[in-house]
Amino acid sequence: MQNDIESHLIEKRVFKPSKGFSKTARIKSLAQYRRMYRESIRQPAKFWGREASELVWRAPWKKVLEWKAPFAKWFVGGKLNISENCLDRHLNGPRRNKAAILWEGEPGDKRTLTYQQLHREVCRFANVLKRNKIKTGDRVIIYLPNIPEAAIAMLACARIGAVHSVIFGGFSADSIRDRIIDSGAIALVTADGAYRRGAIVPLKKNVDEALRGGTSIKRVIVFRRTGSEIHMEEVRDIWWHQELEYVDANCPPVPLDSEHPLYLLYTSGSTGKPKGILHTTGGYLVGVYSTMKYVFDIRDEDIFWCTADVGWVTGHSYIVYGPLANGATVVMYEGAPNWPEPDRFWKIIEDYRINILYTAPTAIRAFIRWGDQWVAKHDLSSLRLLGTVGEPINPEAWMWYHKNIGGGRCPIVDTWWQTETGSILITPLPGAIPTKPGSATLPFFGVEPAIVDEKGNEVGPNVGGKLIIQRPWPAMLRSIYGDKTRYRQQYWSEFKGNYLTGDGARRDEDGYFWIVGRIDDVLNVAGHRLGTSEIESALVSHARVAEAAVVGRPDELKGQGVVAFVTVKTGVDASRGLKEELRDHVAAHIGAIAKPDEVRFAEALPKTRSGKIMRRLLKEIASGAKVTGDTTTLEDFSVLARLSESEE
Ligand code: WT7
């Protein structure tokens, strides 16, 4: 039996950065990238020291890196405050009056916060935290809609050294409770509700349920967003706006050790118990600052929109800390992309004249499904750069994004990273690195990835294997909160001293990385290991397919059989004939080995709140089993019932 993950989808298109883009970009050529990359690998202390020195430190670091695998300390001995770097440092020049956040609520309400205004709100809220006896090192849960107060609360915690843990507003009471128990948080910041597709998500009600019977939470601070009727528990619950009446706007940032914990962010693990990914201050700031600067080539005059929610790491790093550390202007949008119509994103881009758009492949596929007419209604000519993150982008979706959104003129940065990595690790630099649709291309500065086989030996070009990172980087996680053993075991033990990403990938003859998806998603069909995402890409390249998810099911003959769940574009007749056509289409694109044994049409696929397809559920459905286990992260429960009915 073969151990390599086979890769059959070879993409030949190459897109060079345009001369115009390269001319003004920070990194202007492949040669310049290679020179800097070489330096960052040979003299990491010099490279990262230079990046860090662009920021404000209250005490200088003594050593850039102390690496006692698997525990890293960056900028050892240095003291700084990340909120000071995101706010105060911009107040002595023209950025003082520049918009930091341009916010739009789902109902259409708008707010602008300049750097000075944001600074003031953060100081005031930090004083509210202090007033409520929240101290350096205490954990604070933030469970808010995608509104400026989420960023304000995060930065206010950071200002006093409290550790925030943001929980995405789509999570349920059970998820909140689990995270409170694991983190031992003493305070929680929430809102009376959040707008989502015209309805109100009862955030406060979920919190009440999570806190029932008692937890470590002593204070709940409630922001009034929707004006809904809510229960306020005497003593425990207080209103944000009322608290502000007791405080002033004077709150000096507390100088913190470079390794002081900044935040915990929970991500689902294979065992089901959520893992609190721990990020610290100095290294994280340098990582997000530097990637924001080079990957998005951010300019003072740019308007940058990362469509993620602050509840995900993407929002932490590229709505809040990365852009603000760079003094950038960000757009923040509260609601759904198809509210009130499927052109909301394009309308926002037109209204704000957005220059850089950073979104997810799952969103792009939804836009393709909704139809080009929604895009065509709007002037997107302000865009100069596009980005994606979250999963492999299939080449057809990449081409659609390039043509329909980027007007054929915008580079696309397909950025590979994880909650654990804190910042982008594999990515094109838009003025320097030619792109290939579907590839995250080359490593960012200071990042040394490799692809290895089961024994840890590096594999050759175009051979699939496990993606590892061979040295520490500044924004890396420092531990799993409260569980160093699990941290060591999960990420650092399979290939000693190397970080195991859990992703499968291959590297082509130009050294470009192609992520095939999570290792757990790899199928073994008759001794061939196939990445499910390749088969999905082949299916989605068919003109009538909108989205596809491929899973394995036990097969007596082949080990695993291939089952494809497919949604078709609006107006397409999902017929039996089409099923056959799709099976042949996969065979033609990848090979007979990957031909789905079964194609099932579905109205929608079961996804997590962050848009990841929940393959575990599909696997259970595909093998005819009842769906068991945790479904609390599922976005739309009705999808499950409909899928189970979709059997022939
Ligand atoms: C996993 C991490 C990083 C923020 C969003 C997700 C997949 C992420 C890409 C990409 C292919 C990607 C990987 C990774 N992934 N970006 N550009 N190309 N795959 O954070 O929830 O921690 O998920 O998302 O499988 O391991 P996350």
PDB file of C-alpha atoms in Angstrom, residues 346 411 439 532 539 588:
ATOM      1  CA  TRP A 346     -20.788  44.316  -3.639  1.00  0.00           C
ATOM      2  CA  PRO A 411      -3.767  39.922  -7.616  1.00  0.00           C
ATOM      3  CA  SER A 439      -2.022  27.316  -4.650  1.00  0.00           C
ATOM      4  CA  THR A 532     -11.146  14.877  -0.891  1.00  0.00           C
ATOM      5  CA  LEU A 539     -16.840  18.379  -9.394  1.00  0.00           C
ATOM      6  CA  ALA A 588     -11.897  12.589 -16.871  1.00  0.00           C
TER       7      ALA A 588
END
